[in-house]
């Protein structure tokens, strides 16, 4: 999971900070990807079964639990066992709340099954936002004291890009000006509304504007975007660029050169990309939905996720009023101070130590 966008970001940012504590750690995953974390008090153990598979349950090293004080699971696919000193991170309840958007009965059944396992086995459940905490308490029968919120930090620590010039992005067929969307092409990401709004903006404000969608994509995803875009008359294939996965260095450059970053998603348990955009000097516009409204709490930067005209009007307003755009960006930079990976890691460490000590006999 360390390579995944949302969960992987939390792992990459929190784990190195936890390892600074004077404890012995065992990391489960691909030893090659975990090699940089290994030290005299940290070891890596191979555990590489696909997520949501029977294999990950069969091959989980349960013998390891006999000498373990506490187990941190970065997702709700926790091991089925009698071990109860488990802290599990539930990033969102999308599989439960939006089953119509997730293909495959097996994954939906898996989600329902393992939420029951989480309830039975986990000592504490961590949510990345108050929205997700409320979702957990609404949809799952669990004592409120067992669910706490630890806010994520401000996205991935890309480090400074080697080159901020848009020329660096030529390999992705990206040219100025463009609006940036980051993520996959799943139905709840609501790309149809974004494409319709983008078409309205091109007609009313800037015919040269491009829409850049970055993230892991497959040919089926490209076909889906072409199909959604075909509902917008006169929207040409070259107006929408799907970059596929982008390196961290290039991602910073993509954010920096975008006119705006738009997040049209109907459901997010947190919302890392708006914070990443702000760090690189780009204003985010987000759907007024789920945890996005919590991460970006300025109503001027939120839009109705079911109304492409509302989104188009917001985009046009900020494209035409650069002074207002820079004012809002400065405000968002100040508000970002409440999101810190250092603060998050300290909260996780306190929680792990408390669970490990207070539940030692279980």
Short mmCIF file of C-alpha atoms in Angstrom, two decimals:
data_model
loop_
_atom_site.label_atom_id
_atom_site.label_comp_id
_atom_site.label_asym_id
_atom_site.label_seq_id
_atom_site.Cartn_x
_atom_site.Cartn_y
_atom_site.Cartn_z
CA UNK A 1 0.00 0.00 0.00
CA UNK A 2 3.02 2.28 0.31
CA UNK A 3 2.79 3.06 -3.42
CA UNK A 4 -0.87 4.08 -3.35
CA UNK A 5 -1.76 7.75 -3.58
CA UNK A 6 -3.78 8.45 -0.42
CA UNK A 7 -2.90 5.60 1.95
CA UNK A 8 0.65 5.51 0.63
CA UNK A 9 1.14 9.20 1.37
CA UNK A 10 0.14 8.70 5.00
CA UNK A 11 2.52 5.73 5.30
CA UNK A 12 5.42 7.59 3.68
CA UNK A 13 4.96 10.65 5.85
CA UNK A 14 4.05 9.14 9.24
CA UNK A 15 6.22 6.02 9.42
CA UNK A 16 9.66 7.72 9.15
CA UNK A 17 8.65 10.10 11.93
CA UNK A 18 7.47 7.22 14.15
CA UNK A 19 10.76 5.40 13.66
CA UNK A 20 12.59 8.19 15.47
CA UNK A 21 10.99 6.97 18.73
CA UNK A 22 13.00 4.64 21.03
CA UNK A 23 11.02 1.50 20.20
CA UNK A 24 11.58 -1.63 18.14
CA UNK A 25 9.59 -1.63 14.90
CA UNK A 26 8.73 -4.37 12.42
CA UNK A 27 7.48 -3.15 9.02
CA UNK A 28 5.44 -5.50 6.83
CA UNK A 29 5.56 -5.09 3.05
CA UNK A 30 8.03 -5.28 0.19
CA UNK A 31 11.52 -5.37 1.80
CA UNK A 32 13.04 -3.57 -1.19
CA UNK A 33 10.65 -0.63 -0.81
CA UNK A 34 11.20 -0.60 2.96
CA UNK A 35 15.00 -0.88 2.82
CA UNK A 36 15.58 2.81 3.56
CA UNK A 37 13.66 2.47 6.84
CA UNK A 38 15.71 -0.45 8.22
CA UNK A 39 18.01 0.36 11.15
CA UNK A 40 19.30 -1.19 14.36
CA UNK A 41 15.80 -0.90 15.85
CA UNK A 42 13.69 -1.34 12.70
CA UNK A 43 13.36 -4.47 10.58
CA UNK A 44 11.38 -5.22 7.43
CA UNK A 45 9.46 -8.45 6.89
CA UNK A 46 8.12 -9.60 3.53
CA UNK A 47 4.33 -9.40 3.23
CA UNK A 48 3.30 -8.70 -0.34
CA UNK A 49 -0.13 -10.17 -1.00
CA UNK A 50 -2.59 -8.01 -2.96
CA UNK A 51 -4.91 -5.81 -0.94
CA UNK A 52 -8.49 -7.14 -0.62
CA UNK A 53 -7.30 -10.71 -1.24
CA UNK A 54 -7.74 -13.93 0.72
CA UNK A 55 -3.99 -14.35 0.45
CA UNK A 56 -3.27 -11.35 2.66
CA UNK A 57 -5.22 -13.04 5.47
CA UNK A 58 -3.75 -16.51 4.95
CA UNK A 59 -0.13 -15.35 4.81
CA UNK A 60 -0.27 -12.71 7.56
CA UNK A 61 2.55 -13.58 10.03
CA UNK A 62 0.34 -14.14 13.08
CA UNK A 63 3.25 -15.62 15.02
CA UNK A 64 4.67 -12.10 15.03
CA UNK A 65 1.75 -10.89 17.13
CA UNK A 66 2.83 -12.96 20.14
CA UNK A 67 5.69 -10.57 20.83
CA UNK A 68 3.98 -7.41 19.59
CA UNK A 69 2.83 -4.63 21.91
CA UNK A 70 0.66 -2.89 19.33
CA UNK A 71 -0.14 -3.24 15.61
CA UNK A 72 -0.78 -0.20 13.39
CA UNK A 73 -2.82 -1.00 10.27
CA UNK A 74 -2.93 1.80 7.66
CA UNK A 75 -6.20 0.45 6.20
CA UNK A 76 -9.20 -1.51 7.46
CA UNK A 77 -7.98 -4.84 6.01
CA UNK A 78 -6.69 -5.88 9.43
CA UNK A 79 -5.72 -9.49 10.25
CA UNK A 80 -8.50 -11.78 11.46
CA UNK A 81 -7.21 -12.92 14.86
CA UNK A 82 -7.82 -12.67 18.58
CA UNK A 83 -5.13 -9.99 18.87
CA UNK A 84 -6.81 -6.82 20.12
CA UNK A 85 -3.99 -4.30 20.48
CA UNK A 86 -4.66 -2.89 17.02
CA UNK A 87 -4.85 0.72 15.88
CA UNK A 88 -6.49 0.96 12.46
CA UNK A 89 -6.74 3.98 10.16
CA UNK A 90 -10.07 4.27 8.33
CA UNK A 91 -9.51 6.85 5.59
CA UNK A 92 -13.10 6.85 4.36
CA UNK A 93 -16.23 4.70 4.12
CA UNK A 94 -16.65 4.95 0.37
CA UNK A 95 -17.15 1.21 -0.15
CA UNK A 96 -19.98 1.25 2.39
CA UNK A 97 -21.57 4.62 1.65
CA UNK A 98 -21.25 4.60 -2.17
CA UNK A 99 -21.49 0.92 -3.19
CA UNK A 100 -22.98 1.90 -6.56
CA UNK A 101 -19.65 3.46 -7.54
CA UNK A 102 -17.51 0.40 -6.84
CA UNK A 103 -17.62 -2.50 -9.28
CA UNK A 104 -17.37 -6.03 -7.98
CA UNK A 105 -19.53 -7.63 -5.33
CA UNK A 106 -16.43 -9.22 -3.78
CA UNK A 107 -14.90 -5.86 -2.80
CA UNK A 108 -18.17 -4.64 -1.32
CA UNK A 109 -18.60 -7.84 0.72
CA UNK A 110 -14.96 -7.57 1.78
CA UNK A 111 -15.56 -4.03 3.04
CA UNK A 112 -18.62 -5.05 5.06
CA UNK A 113 -16.84 -8.09 6.49
CA UNK A 114 -13.73 -6.25 7.56
CA UNK A 115 -15.57 -3.36 9.12
CA UNK A 116 -17.08 -5.99 11.42
CA UNK A 117 -13.59 -7.35 12.09
CA UNK A 118 -12.37 -3.81 12.83
CA UNK A 119 -15.17 -3.35 15.35
CA UNK A 120 -14.34 -6.59 17.09
CA UNK A 121 -10.54 -6.45 17.08
CA UNK A 122 -9.37 -2.83 16.94
CA UNK A 123 -8.61 -1.08 20.20
CA UNK A 124 -8.76 2.32 18.49
CA UNK A 125 -9.90 3.64 15.10
CA UNK A 126 -8.26 6.73 13.60
CA UNK A 127 -9.99 8.96 11.06
CA UNK A 128 -8.17 11.71 9.10
CA UNK A 129 -11.03 14.21 9.43
CA UNK A 130 -14.05 15.01 11.58
CA UNK A 131 -16.22 14.21 8.57
CA UNK A 132 -14.89 10.65 8.42
CA UNK A 133 -15.20 10.24 12.18
CA UNK A 134 -18.88 11.21 11.96
CA UNK A 135 -19.33 8.82 9.02
CA UNK A 136 -17.89 5.97 11.08
CA UNK A 137 -20.15 6.73 14.03
CA UNK A 138 -23.18 7.06 11.72
CA UNK A 139 -22.73 3.90 9.68
CA UNK A 140 -20.93 1.59 12.11
CA UNK A 141 -21.93 0.68 15.65
CA UNK A 142 -18.89 1.63 17.68
CA UNK A 143 -18.35 3.51 20.93
CA UNK A 144 -17.42 7.15 20.18
CA UNK A 145 -14.43 6.97 22.54
CA UNK A 146 -12.84 4.33 20.26
CA UNK A 147 -12.78 6.69 17.27
CA UNK A 148 -10.43 9.68 17.22
CA UNK A 149 -9.41 12.18 14.56
CA UNK A 150 -5.78 12.76 13.64
CA UNK A 151 -5.58 15.28 10.80
CA UNK A 152 -3.30 14.47 7.90
CA UNK A 153 -0.46 16.77 6.98
CA UNK A 154 -0.28 18.96 3.86
CA UNK A 155 0.11 16.24 1.25
CA UNK A 156 3.28 14.60 0.01
CA UNK A 157 6.73 15.94 0.83
CA UNK A 158 7.84 16.19 -2.79
CA UNK A 159 10.82 18.35 -2.09
CA UNK A 160 11.51 21.30 -4.37
CA UNK A 161 11.15 20.51 -8.09
CA UNK A 162 14.40 20.45 -10.02
CA UNK A 163 12.87 22.78 -12.57
CA UNK A 164 9.66 24.80 -12.23
CA UNK A 165 9.59 25.58 -15.96
CA UNK A 166 6.60 24.29 -17.90
CA UNK A 167 9.09 23.09 -20.54
CA UNK A 168 9.83 20.20 -18.19
CA UNK A 169 6.27 18.97 -18.76
CA UNK A 170 6.57 18.62 -22.54
CA UNK A 171 7.00 14.84 -22.13
CA UNK A 172 3.40 14.75 -20.89
CA UNK A 173 2.09 16.95 -23.74
CA UNK A 174 1.28 19.67 -21.19
CA UNK A 175 1.30 23.30 -22.34
CA UNK A 176 0.05 26.53 -20.79
CA UNK A 177 -2.57 27.47 -19.77
CA UNK A 178 -4.20 24.51 -18.02
CA UNK A 179 -6.44 23.50 -15.15
CA UNK A 180 -5.14 20.56 -13.11
CA UNK A 181 -7.11 17.64 -11.68
CA UNK A 182 -5.30 14.92 -9.71
CA UNK A 183 -6.58 11.40 -9.14
CA UNK A 184 -8.05 8.33 -10.77
CA UNK A 185 -11.09 8.05 -13.01
CA UNK A 186 -13.45 6.29 -10.58
CA UNK A 187 -17.11 7.36 -10.84
CA UNK A 188 -17.20 9.15 -7.48
CA UNK A 189 -14.36 11.40 -8.67
CA UNK A 190 -17.09 13.17 -10.69
CA UNK A 191 -15.06 13.92 -13.81
CA UNK A 192 -18.18 14.35 -15.94
CA UNK A 193 -19.06 17.57 -14.08
CA UNK A 194 -15.48 18.80 -14.45
CA UNK A 195 -15.47 18.15 -18.20
CA UNK A 196 -18.78 19.95 -18.66
CA UNK A 197 -17.57 22.92 -16.62
CA UNK A 198 -14.28 22.98 -18.52
CA UNK A 199 -16.17 23.13 -21.82
CA UNK A 200 -18.21 26.10 -20.56
CA UNK A 201 -15.03 27.90 -19.47
CA UNK A 202 -13.36 27.37 -22.85
CA UNK A 203 -16.38 28.82 -24.65
CA UNK A 204 -16.79 31.82 -22.34
CA UNK A 205 -13.28 32.72 -21.25
CA UNK A 206 -10.27 31.04 -22.87
CA UNK A 207 -10.38 28.78 -25.95
CA UNK A 208 -6.70 27.89 -25.46
CA UNK A 209 -7.25 26.44 -21.97
CA UNK A 210 -6.40 22.76 -21.42
CA UNK A 211 -7.55 20.30 -18.78
CA UNK A 212 -4.77 18.11 -17.38
CA UNK A 213 -5.77 15.00 -15.43
CA UNK A 214 -2.89 13.26 -13.70
CA UNK A 215 -2.80 9.93 -11.90
CA UNK A 216 -2.65 6.25 -12.70
CA UNK A 217 -4.81 5.55 -15.75
CA UNK A 218 -5.49 2.57 -17.97
CA UNK A 219 -6.75 2.45 -21.55
CA UNK A 220 -10.27 1.84 -20.21
CA UNK A 221 -9.94 5.09 -18.22
CA UNK A 222 -8.90 6.99 -21.34
CA UNK A 223 -11.88 5.57 -23.20
CA UNK A 224 -14.13 6.62 -20.33
CA UNK A 225 -12.84 10.20 -20.41
CA UNK A 226 -13.29 10.32 -24.19
CA UNK A 227 -16.87 9.10 -23.75
CA UNK A 228 -17.63 11.67 -21.03
CA UNK A 229 -16.02 14.41 -23.09
CA UNK A 230 -18.08 13.49 -26.13
CA UNK A 231 -21.16 14.83 -24.34
CA UNK A 232 -19.62 18.30 -24.68
CA UNK A 233 -19.96 19.43 -28.27
CA UNK A 234 -16.80 20.92 -29.80
CA UNK A 235 -14.59 19.57 -26.97
CA UNK A 236 -11.59 18.17 -28.82
CA UNK A 237 -9.51 15.20 -27.71
CA UNK A 238 -6.38 17.39 -27.48
CA UNK A 239 -8.13 19.71 -25.01
CA UNK A 240 -7.93 17.03 -22.28
CA UNK A 241 -4.52 15.58 -21.37
CA UNK A 242 -4.23 12.39 -19.31
CA UNK A 243 -0.63 12.22 -18.12
CA UNK A 244 -0.73 8.89 -16.30
CA UNK A 245 1.48 8.62 -13.24
CA UNK A 246 3.89 11.50 -12.75
CA UNK A 247 7.15 11.58 -10.78
CA UNK A 248 7.23 13.58 -7.55
CA UNK A 249 9.57 16.15 -9.10
CA UNK A 250 7.28 16.67 -12.08
CA UNK A 251 4.19 16.71 -9.85
CA UNK A 252 5.46 19.80 -8.09
CA UNK A 253 6.03 21.46 -11.46
CA UNK A 254 2.52 20.47 -12.61
CA UNK A 255 0.96 22.06 -9.53
CA UNK A 256 3.11 25.18 -9.79
CA UNK A 257 2.24 25.97 -13.41
CA UNK A 258 -1.49 25.23 -13.24
CA UNK A 259 -3.91 28.16 -13.44
CA UNK A 260 -6.13 26.41 -10.88
CA UNK A 261 -6.43 23.00 -9.24
CA UNK A 262 -9.96 21.55 -9.25
CA UNK A 263 -11.24 18.69 -7.07
CA UNK A 264 -14.78 17.75 -8.18
CA UNK A 265 -15.02 14.53 -6.12
CA UNK A 266 -18.33 13.61 -4.51
CA UNK A 267 -16.66 11.79 -1.63
CA UNK A 268 -13.26 12.14 0.02
CA UNK A 269 -12.27 11.14 3.53
CA UNK A 270 -9.76 13.98 3.66
CA UNK A 271 -8.35 15.80 0.64
CA UNK A 272 -4.57 15.92 0.26
CA UNK A 273 -4.29 17.44 -3.21
CA UNK A 274 -5.77 20.88 -2.37
CA UNK A 275 -3.08 21.26 0.28
CA UNK A 276 -0.37 20.13 -2.13
CA UNK A 277 -1.59 22.69 -4.66
CA UNK A 278 -1.39 25.53 -2.14
CA UNK A 279 2.16 24.54 -1.19
CA UNK A 280 3.19 24.97 -4.83
CA UNK A 281 1.41 28.27 -5.28
CA UNK A 282 -1.82 27.19 -6.99
CA UNK A 283 -5.32 27.97 -5.75
CA UNK A 284 -7.65 24.96 -5.29
CA UNK A 285 -11.37 24.86 -6.00
CA UNK A 286 -13.12 21.91 -4.34
CA UNK A 287 -16.54 20.31 -4.35
CA UNK A 288 -18.71 21.32 -1.41
CA UNK A 289 -18.89 17.70 -0.34
CA UNK A 290 -17.63 15.33 2.34
CA UNK A 291 -14.28 16.19 3.97
CA UNK A 292 -13.25 18.59 1.21
CA UNK A 293 -15.40 21.25 2.87
CA UNK A 294 -13.39 20.72 6.04
CA UNK A 295 -9.97 20.93 4.39
CA UNK A 296 -10.88 23.99 2.30
CA UNK A 297 -13.20 25.92 4.59
CA UNK A 298 -13.55 29.05 2.44
CA UNK A 299 -17.00 28.98 0.74
CA UNK A 300 -15.62 31.11 -2.11
CA UNK A 301 -13.42 28.16 -3.08
CA UNK A 302 -16.19 25.56 -3.04
CA UNK A 303 -18.77 24.67 -5.68
CA UNK A 304 -21.88 22.54 -6.06
CA UNK A 305 -20.51 19.17 -7.28
CA UNK A 306 -23.68 18.53 -9.28
CA UNK A 307 -23.76 21.88 -11.09
CA UNK A 308 -21.17 22.41 -13.86
CA UNK A 309 -22.27 26.03 -14.28
CA UNK A 310 -21.41 26.81 -10.66
CA UNK A 311 -17.92 25.36 -11.13
CA UNK A 312 -17.47 27.12 -14.47
CA UNK A 313 -18.44 30.47 -12.94
CA UNK A 314 -15.92 30.01 -10.12
CA UNK A 315 -13.15 29.12 -12.57
CA UNK A 316 -13.93 32.09 -14.83
CA UNK A 317 -14.06 34.47 -11.87
CA UNK A 318 -10.57 33.55 -10.66
CA UNK A 319 -9.07 33.45 -14.15
CA UNK A 320 -10.33 36.98 -14.75
CA UNK A 321 -9.44 38.38 -11.31
CA UNK A 322 -5.79 37.49 -10.58
CA UNK A 323 -5.63 39.86 -7.59
CA UNK A 324 -8.52 38.01 -5.94
CA UNK A 325 -6.85 34.69 -6.77
CA UNK A 326 -3.60 35.72 -5.06
CA UNK A 327 -5.51 37.07 -2.05
CA UNK A 328 -7.33 33.76 -1.61
CA UNK A 329 -4.12 31.81 -2.11
CA UNK A 330 -2.40 33.80 0.67
CA UNK A 331 -5.33 33.08 2.98
CA UNK A 332 -5.12 29.36 2.23
CA UNK A 333 -1.40 29.33 2.97
CA UNK A 334 -2.11 30.71 6.44
CA UNK A 335 -4.87 28.17 7.03
CA UNK A 336 -2.55 25.32 6.04
CA UNK A 337 -0.64 25.72 9.29
CA UNK A 338 -3.13 23.46 11.09
CA UNK A 339 -2.09 20.51 8.89
CA UNK A 340 1.25 19.06 9.99
CA UNK A 341 2.80 15.62 9.53
CA UNK A 342 4.98 16.21 12.61
CA UNK A 343 1.87 16.87 14.71
CA UNK A 344 0.11 13.85 13.20
CA UNK A 345 3.06 11.53 13.88
CA UNK A 346 3.28 12.67 17.51
CA UNK A 347 -0.43 11.95 17.95
CA UNK A 348 -0.02 8.49 16.40
CA UNK A 349 2.94 7.74 18.65
CA UNK A 350 1.04 8.73 21.81
CA UNK A 351 -1.89 6.59 20.73
CA UNK A 352 0.27 3.56 19.93
CA UNK A 353 2.09 3.84 23.24
CA UNK A 354 -1.18 4.14 25.16
CA UNK A 355 -2.77 1.16 23.41
CA UNK A 356 0.37 -0.92 23.84
CA UNK A 357 0.58 -0.20 27.58
CA UNK A 358 -3.09 -0.10 28.56
CA UNK A 359 -4.04 -3.30 26.72
CA UNK A 360 -0.92 -5.29 27.54
CA UNK A 361 -2.84 -8.21 28.96
CA UNK A 362 -5.07 -8.68 25.90
#
